[in-house]
PDB file of C-alpha atoms in Angstrom:
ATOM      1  CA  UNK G  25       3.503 -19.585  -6.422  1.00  0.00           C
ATOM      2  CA  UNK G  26       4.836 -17.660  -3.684  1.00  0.00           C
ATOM      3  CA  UNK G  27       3.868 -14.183  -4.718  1.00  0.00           C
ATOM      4  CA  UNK G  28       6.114 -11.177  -3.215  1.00  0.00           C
ATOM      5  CA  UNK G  29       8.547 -12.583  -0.574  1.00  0.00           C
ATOM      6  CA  UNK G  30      11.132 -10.640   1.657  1.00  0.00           C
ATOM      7  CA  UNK G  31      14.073 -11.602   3.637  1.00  0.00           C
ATOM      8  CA  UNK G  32      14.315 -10.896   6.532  1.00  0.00           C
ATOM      9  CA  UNK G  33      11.448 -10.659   8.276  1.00  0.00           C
ATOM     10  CA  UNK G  34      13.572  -9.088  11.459  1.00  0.00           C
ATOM     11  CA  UNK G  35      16.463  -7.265  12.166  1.00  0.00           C
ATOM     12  CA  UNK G  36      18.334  -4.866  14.639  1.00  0.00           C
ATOM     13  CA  UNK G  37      20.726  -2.714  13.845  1.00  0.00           C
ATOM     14  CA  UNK G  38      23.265  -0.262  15.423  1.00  0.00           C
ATOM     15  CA  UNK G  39      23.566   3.242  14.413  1.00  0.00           C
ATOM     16  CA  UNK G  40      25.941   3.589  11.516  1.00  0.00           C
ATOM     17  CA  UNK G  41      25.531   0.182   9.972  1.00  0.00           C
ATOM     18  CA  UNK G  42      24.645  -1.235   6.768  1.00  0.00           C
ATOM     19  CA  UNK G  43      22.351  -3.631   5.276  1.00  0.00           C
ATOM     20  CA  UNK G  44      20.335  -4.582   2.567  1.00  0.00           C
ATOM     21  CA  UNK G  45      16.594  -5.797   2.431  1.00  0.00           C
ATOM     22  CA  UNK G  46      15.935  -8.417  -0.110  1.00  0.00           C
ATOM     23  CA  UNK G  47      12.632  -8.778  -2.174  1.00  0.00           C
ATOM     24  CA  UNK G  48      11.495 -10.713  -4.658  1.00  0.00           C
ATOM     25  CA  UNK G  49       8.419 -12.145  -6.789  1.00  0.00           C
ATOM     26  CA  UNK G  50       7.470 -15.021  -9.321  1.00  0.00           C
ATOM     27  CA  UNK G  51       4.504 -13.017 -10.713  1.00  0.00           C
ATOM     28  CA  UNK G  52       6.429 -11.722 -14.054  1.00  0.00           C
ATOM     29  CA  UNK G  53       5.534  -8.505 -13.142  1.00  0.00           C
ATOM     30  CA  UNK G  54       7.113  -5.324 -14.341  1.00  0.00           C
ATOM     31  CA  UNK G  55       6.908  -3.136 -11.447  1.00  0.00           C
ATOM     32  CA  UNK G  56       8.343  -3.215  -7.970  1.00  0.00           C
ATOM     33  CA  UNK G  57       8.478  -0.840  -5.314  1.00  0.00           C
ATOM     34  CA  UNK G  58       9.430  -0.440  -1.678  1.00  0.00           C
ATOM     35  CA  UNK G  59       7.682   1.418   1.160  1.00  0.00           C
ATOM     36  CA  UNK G  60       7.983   2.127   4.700  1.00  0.00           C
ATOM     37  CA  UNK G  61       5.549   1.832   7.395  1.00  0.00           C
ATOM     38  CA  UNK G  62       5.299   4.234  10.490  1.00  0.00           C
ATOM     39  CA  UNK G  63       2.756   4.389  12.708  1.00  0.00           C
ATOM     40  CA  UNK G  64      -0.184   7.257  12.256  1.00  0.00           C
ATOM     41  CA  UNK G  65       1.348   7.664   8.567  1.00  0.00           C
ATOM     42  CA  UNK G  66       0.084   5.349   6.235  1.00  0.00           C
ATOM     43  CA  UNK G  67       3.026   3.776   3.861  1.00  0.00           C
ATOM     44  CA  UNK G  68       4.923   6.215   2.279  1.00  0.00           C
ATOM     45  CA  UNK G  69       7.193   5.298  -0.945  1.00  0.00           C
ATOM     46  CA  UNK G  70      10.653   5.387  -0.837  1.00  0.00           C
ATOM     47  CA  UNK G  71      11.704   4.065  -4.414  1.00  0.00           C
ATOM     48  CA  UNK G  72      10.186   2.345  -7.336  1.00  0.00           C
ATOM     49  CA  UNK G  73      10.828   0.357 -10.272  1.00  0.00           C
ATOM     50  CA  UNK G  74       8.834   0.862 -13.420  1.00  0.00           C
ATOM     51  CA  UNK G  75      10.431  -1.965 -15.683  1.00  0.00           C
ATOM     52  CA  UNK G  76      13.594  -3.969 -15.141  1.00  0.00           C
ATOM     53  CA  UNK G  77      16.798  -1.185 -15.925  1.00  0.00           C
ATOM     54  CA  UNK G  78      15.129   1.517 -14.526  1.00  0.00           C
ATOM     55  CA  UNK G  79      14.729   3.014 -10.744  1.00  0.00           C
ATOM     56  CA  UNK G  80      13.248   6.113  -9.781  1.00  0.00           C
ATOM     57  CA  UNK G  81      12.845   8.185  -6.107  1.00  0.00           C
ATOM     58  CA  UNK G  82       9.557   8.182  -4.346  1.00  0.00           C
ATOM     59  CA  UNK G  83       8.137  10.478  -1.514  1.00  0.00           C
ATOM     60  CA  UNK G  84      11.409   9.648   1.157  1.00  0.00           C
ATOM     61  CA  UNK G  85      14.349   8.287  -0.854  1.00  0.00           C
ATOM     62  CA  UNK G  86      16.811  10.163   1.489  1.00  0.00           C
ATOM     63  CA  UNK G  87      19.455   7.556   3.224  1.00  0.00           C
ATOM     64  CA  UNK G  88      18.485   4.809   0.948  1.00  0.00           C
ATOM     65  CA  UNK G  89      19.955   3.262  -2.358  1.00  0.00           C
ATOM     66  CA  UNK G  90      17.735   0.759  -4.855  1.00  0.00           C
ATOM     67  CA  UNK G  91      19.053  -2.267  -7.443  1.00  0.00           C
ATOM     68  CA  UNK G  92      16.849  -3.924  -9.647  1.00  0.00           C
ATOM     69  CA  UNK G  93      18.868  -6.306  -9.671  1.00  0.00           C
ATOM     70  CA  UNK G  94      16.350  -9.123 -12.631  1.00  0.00           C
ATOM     71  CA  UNK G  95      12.946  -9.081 -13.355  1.00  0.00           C
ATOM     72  CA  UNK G  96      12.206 -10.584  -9.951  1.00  0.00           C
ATOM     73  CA  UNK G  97      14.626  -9.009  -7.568  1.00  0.00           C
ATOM     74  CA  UNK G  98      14.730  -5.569  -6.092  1.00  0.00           C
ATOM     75  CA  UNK G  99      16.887  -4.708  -3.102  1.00  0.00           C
ATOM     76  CA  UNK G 100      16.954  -1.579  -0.697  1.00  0.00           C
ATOM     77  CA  UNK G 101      20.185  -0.972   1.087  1.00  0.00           C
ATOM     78  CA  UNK G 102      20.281   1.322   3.967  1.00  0.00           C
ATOM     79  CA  UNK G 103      24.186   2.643   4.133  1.00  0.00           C
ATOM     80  CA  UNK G 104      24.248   4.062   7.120  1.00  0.00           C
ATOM     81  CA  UNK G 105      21.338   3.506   9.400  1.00  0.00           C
ATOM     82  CA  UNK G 106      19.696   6.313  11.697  1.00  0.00           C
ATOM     83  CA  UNK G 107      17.312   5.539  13.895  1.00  0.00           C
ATOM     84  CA  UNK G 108      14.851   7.751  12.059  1.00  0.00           C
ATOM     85  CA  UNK G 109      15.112   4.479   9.784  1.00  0.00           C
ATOM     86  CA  UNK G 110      13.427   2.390  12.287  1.00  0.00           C
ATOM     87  CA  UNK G 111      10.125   1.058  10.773  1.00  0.00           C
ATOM     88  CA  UNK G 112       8.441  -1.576   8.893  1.00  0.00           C
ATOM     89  CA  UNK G 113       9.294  -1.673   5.266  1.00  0.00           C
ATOM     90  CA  UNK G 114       7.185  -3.658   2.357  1.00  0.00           C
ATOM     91  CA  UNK G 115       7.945  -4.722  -1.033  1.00  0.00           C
ATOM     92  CA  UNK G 116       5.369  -4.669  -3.477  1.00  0.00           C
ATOM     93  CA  UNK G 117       4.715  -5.680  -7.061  1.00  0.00           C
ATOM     94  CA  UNK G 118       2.469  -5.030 -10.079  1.00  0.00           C
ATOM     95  CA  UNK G 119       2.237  -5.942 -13.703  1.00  0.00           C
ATOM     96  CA  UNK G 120       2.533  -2.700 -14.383  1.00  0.00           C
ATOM     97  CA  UNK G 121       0.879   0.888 -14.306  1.00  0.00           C
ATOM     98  CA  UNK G 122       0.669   2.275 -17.790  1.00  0.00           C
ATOM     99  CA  UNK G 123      -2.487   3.635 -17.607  1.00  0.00           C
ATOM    100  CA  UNK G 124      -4.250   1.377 -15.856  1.00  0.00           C
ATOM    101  CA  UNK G 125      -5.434   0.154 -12.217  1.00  0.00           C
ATOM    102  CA  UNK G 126      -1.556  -0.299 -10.588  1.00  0.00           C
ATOM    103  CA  UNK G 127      -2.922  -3.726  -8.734  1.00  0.00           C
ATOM    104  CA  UNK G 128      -0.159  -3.906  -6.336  1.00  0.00           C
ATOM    105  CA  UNK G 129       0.868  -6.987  -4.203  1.00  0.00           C
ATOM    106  CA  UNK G 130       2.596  -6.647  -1.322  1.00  0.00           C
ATOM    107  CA  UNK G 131       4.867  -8.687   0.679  1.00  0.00           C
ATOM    108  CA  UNK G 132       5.359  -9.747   4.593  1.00  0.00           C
ATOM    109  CA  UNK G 133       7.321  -6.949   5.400  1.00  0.00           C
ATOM    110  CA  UNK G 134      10.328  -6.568   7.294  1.00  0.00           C
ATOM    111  CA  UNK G 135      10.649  -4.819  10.722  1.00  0.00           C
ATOM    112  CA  UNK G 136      13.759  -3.138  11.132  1.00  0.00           C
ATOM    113  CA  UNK G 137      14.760  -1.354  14.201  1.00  0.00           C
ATOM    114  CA  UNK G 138      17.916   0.937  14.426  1.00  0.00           C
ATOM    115  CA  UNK G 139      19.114   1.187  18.172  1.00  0.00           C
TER     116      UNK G 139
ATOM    117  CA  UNK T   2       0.015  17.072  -4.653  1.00  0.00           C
ATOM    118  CA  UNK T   3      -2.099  14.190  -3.762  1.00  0.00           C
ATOM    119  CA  UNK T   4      -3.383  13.805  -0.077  1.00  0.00           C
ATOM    120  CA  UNK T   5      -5.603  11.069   0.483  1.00  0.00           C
ATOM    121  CA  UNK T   6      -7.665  11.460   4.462  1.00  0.00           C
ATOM    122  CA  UNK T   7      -9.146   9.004   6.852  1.00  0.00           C
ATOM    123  CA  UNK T   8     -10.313   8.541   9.916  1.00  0.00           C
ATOM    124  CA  UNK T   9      -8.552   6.672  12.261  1.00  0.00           C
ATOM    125  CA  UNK T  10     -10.622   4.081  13.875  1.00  0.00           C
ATOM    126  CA  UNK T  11     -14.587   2.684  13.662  1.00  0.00           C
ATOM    127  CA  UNK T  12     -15.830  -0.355  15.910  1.00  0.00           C
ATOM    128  CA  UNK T  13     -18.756  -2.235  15.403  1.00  0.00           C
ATOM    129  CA  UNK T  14     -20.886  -5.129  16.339  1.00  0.00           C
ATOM    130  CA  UNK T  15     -20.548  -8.501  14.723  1.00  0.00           C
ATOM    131  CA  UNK T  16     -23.580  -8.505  11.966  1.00  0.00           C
ATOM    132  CA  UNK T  17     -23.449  -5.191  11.607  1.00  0.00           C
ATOM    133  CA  UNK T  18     -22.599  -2.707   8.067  1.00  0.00           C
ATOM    134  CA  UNK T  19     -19.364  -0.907   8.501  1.00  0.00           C
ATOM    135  CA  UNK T  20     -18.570   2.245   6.571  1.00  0.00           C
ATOM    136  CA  UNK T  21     -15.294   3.004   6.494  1.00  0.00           C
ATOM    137  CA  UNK T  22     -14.851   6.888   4.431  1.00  0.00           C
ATOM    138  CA  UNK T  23     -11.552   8.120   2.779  1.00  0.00           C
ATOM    139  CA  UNK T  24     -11.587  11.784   1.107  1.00  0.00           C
ATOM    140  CA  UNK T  25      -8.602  12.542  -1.891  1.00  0.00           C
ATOM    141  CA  UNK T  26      -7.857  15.732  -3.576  1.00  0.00           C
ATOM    142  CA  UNK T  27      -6.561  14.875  -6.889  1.00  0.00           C
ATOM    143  CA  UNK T  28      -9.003  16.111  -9.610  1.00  0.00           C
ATOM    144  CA  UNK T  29      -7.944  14.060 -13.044  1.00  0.00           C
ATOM    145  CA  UNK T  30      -8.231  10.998 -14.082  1.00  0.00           C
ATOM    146  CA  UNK T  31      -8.116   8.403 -11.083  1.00  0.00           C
ATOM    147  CA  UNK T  32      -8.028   4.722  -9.641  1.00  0.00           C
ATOM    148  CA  UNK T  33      -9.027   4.799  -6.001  1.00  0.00           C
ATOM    149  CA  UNK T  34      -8.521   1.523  -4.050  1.00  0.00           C
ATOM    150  CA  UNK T  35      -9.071  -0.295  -0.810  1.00  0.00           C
ATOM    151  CA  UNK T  36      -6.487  -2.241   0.886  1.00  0.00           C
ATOM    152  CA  UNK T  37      -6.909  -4.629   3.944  1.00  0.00           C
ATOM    153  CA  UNK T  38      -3.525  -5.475   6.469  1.00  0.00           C
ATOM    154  CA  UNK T  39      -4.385  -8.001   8.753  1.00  0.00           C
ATOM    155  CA  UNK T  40      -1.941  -8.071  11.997  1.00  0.00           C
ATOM    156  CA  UNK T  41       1.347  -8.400  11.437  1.00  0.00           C
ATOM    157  CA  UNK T  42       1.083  -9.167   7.445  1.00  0.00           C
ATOM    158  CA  UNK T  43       1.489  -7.022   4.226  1.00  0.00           C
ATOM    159  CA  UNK T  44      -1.187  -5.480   2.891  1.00  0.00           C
ATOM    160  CA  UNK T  45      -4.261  -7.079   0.845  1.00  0.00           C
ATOM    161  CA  UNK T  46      -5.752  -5.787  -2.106  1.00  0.00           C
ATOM    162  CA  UNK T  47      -9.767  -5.587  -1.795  1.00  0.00           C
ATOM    163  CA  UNK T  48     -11.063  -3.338  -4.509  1.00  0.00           C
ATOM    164  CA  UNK T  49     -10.398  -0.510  -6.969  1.00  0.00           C
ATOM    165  CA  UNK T  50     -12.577   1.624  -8.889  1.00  0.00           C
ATOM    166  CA  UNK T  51     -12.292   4.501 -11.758  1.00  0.00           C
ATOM    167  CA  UNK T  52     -13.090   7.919 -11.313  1.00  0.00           C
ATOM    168  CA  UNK T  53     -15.337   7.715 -14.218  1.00  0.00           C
ATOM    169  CA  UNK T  54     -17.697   5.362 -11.843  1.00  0.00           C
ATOM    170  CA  UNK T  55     -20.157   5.735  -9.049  1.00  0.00           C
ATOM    171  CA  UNK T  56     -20.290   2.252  -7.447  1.00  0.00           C
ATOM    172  CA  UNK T  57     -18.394  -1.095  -7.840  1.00  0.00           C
ATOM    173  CA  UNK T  58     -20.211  -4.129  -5.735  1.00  0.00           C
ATOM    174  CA  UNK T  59     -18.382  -6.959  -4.829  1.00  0.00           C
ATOM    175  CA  UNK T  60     -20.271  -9.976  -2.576  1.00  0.00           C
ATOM    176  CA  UNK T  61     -19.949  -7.952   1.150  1.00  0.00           C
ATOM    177  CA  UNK T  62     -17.870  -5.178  -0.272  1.00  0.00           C
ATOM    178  CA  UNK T  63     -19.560  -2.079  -1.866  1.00  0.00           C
ATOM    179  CA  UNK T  64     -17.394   1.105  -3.045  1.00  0.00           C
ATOM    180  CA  UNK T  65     -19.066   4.809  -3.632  1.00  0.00           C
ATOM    181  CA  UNK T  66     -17.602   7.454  -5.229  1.00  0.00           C
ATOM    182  CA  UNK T  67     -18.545  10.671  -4.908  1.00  0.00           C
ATOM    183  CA  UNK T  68     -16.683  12.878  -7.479  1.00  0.00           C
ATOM    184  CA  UNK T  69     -17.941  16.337  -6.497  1.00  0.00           C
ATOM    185  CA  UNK T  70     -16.996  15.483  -2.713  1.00  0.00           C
ATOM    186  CA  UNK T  71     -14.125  13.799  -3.893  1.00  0.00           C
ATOM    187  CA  UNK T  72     -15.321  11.417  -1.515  1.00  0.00           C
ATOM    188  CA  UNK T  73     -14.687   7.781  -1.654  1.00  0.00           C
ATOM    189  CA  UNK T  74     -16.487   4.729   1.335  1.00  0.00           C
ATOM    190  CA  UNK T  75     -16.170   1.281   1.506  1.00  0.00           C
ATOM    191  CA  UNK T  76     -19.541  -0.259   2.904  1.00  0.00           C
ATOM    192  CA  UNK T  77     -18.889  -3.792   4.748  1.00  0.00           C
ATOM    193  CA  UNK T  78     -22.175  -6.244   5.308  1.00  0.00           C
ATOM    194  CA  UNK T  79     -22.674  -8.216   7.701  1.00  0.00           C
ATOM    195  CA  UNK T  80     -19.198  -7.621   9.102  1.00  0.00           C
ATOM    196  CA  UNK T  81     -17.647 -10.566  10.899  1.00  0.00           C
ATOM    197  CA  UNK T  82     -14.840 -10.434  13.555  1.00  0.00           C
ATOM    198  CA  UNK T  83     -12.028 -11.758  11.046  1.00  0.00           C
ATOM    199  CA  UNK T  84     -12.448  -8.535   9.026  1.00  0.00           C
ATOM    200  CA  UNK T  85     -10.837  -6.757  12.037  1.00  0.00           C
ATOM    201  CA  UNK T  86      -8.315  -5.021  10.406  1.00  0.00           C
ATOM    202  CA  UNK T  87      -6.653  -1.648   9.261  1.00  0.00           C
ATOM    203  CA  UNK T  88      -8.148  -0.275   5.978  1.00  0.00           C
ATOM    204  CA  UNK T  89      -6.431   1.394   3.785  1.00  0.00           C
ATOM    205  CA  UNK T  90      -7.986   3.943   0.876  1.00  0.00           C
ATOM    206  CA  UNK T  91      -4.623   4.747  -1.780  1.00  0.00           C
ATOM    207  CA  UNK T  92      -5.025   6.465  -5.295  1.00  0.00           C
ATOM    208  CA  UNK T  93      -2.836   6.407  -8.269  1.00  0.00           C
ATOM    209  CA  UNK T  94      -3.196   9.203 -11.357  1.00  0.00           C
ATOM    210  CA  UNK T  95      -2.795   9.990 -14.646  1.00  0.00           C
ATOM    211  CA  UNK T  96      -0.100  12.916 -13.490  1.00  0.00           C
ATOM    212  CA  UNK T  97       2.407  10.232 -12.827  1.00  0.00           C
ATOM    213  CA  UNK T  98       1.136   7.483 -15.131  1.00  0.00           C
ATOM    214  CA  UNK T  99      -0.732   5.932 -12.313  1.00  0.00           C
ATOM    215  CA  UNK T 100       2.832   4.239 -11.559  1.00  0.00           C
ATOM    216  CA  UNK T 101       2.686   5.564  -7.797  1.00  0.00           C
ATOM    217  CA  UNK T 102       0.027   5.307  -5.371  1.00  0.00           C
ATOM    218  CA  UNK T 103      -0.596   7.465  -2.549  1.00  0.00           C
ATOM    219  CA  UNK T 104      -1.848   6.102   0.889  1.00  0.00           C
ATOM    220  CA  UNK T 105      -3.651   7.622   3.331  1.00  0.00           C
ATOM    221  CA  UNK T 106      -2.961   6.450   7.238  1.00  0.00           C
ATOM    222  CA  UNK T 107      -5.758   4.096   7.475  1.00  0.00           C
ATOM    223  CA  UNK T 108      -9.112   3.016   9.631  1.00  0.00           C
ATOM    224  CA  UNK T 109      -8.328   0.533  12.300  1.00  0.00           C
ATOM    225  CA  UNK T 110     -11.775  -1.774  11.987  1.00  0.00           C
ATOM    226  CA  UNK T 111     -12.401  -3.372  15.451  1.00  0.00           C
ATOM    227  CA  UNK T 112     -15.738  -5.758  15.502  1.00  0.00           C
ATOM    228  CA  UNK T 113     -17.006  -7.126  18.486  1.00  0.00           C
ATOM    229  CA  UNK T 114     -18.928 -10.575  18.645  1.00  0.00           C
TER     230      UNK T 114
END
């Protein structure tokens, strides 16, 4: 059981490039989500994913796209990256909310710098 | 909207009780947790309790809540130097389902043997 895993764990970009950050878990859980990390600024959510089919914006969606792509997978793609972008980003998972404690599990994290 | 407040850092001596405090403004119905991220790894789920509660133990771990103050601590005993860490206090609420939670920048713990 490998819980919430993320590839990669590092990566440097150029201004103006693209990638996408993969994430996945073997929890069956409902929920995923994907925040960034900056220092003095706690994690801040960029998008979430209530239940497989649906996506939805969090506090700093700007300059980033979501898939859910299964049950287990969620990707964030950065289109074009700006160094603003630079950060550390974490993919979590829960069984889901509705109503409840939202027990989230997180993953490694990836660090992504934008040069 | 939500805010959730800590302070930044607290060091202490190996043995001793830490108290690490977290303050949140949201008034309805709440989950208020405590999250550990050791160096360099994702973050680690400790402990959550209800806004309908005071106090949730857990072996070393104690939560209190104080409603009124909106005030929320986590109380370490006997802290040892692997719980060296960055703390972080988060809430989710009934406004959005509790689907989202809300982070605040979290307490660097530093003990010393």
């Amino acid at each position: 059981n490998a819980g919430v895993t993320q590839t990669p764990k590092f990566q440097v970009l150029k201004t103006g490039q693209s990638m996408t950050l993969q994430c996945a878990q073997d929890m069956n859980h409902n929920s995923m989500y994907w925040y960034r990390q900056d220092p003095g600024m706690g994690l801040r959510l960029i998008y979430y994913s209530a239940s497989e089919g649906t996506t939805d914006k969090g506090e700093v969606p700007n300059g980033y796209n979501v898939s859910r792509l299964n049950k287990r997978e969620f990707s964030l793609r950065l289109e074009s990256a700006a160094p603003s972008q630079t950060s550390v980003y974490f993919c979590a998972s829960s069984v889901s909310a509705s109503g409840r404690a939202n027990e989230q599990f997180f993953g490694p994290g990836t660090r992504l710098t934008v040069l | 909207g939500e805010d959730v407040e800590q302070s930044l850092f607290l060091s202490v001596r190996e043995g001793d009780s830490s108290v690490i405090n977290c303050t949140y403004t949201d008034s309805s119905s709440t989950y208020l947790y405590w999250y550990k991220q050791e160096p360099g790894a994702g973050l680690q789920l400790l402990t959550y309790i209800f806004s309908n509660m005071d106090m949730k133990q857990d072996q070393r771990l104690t939560v209190l809540l104080n409603k009124k103050d909106k005030h929320l601590s986590l109380r370490i005993a006997d802290t040892q130097t692997g719980d060296s860490a960055i703390y972080f206090c988060a809430e989710s609420n009934r406004n959005t389902g509790f689907q989202k939670l809300v982070f605040g920048t979290g307490t660097r713990l530093l003990v010393s043997p």
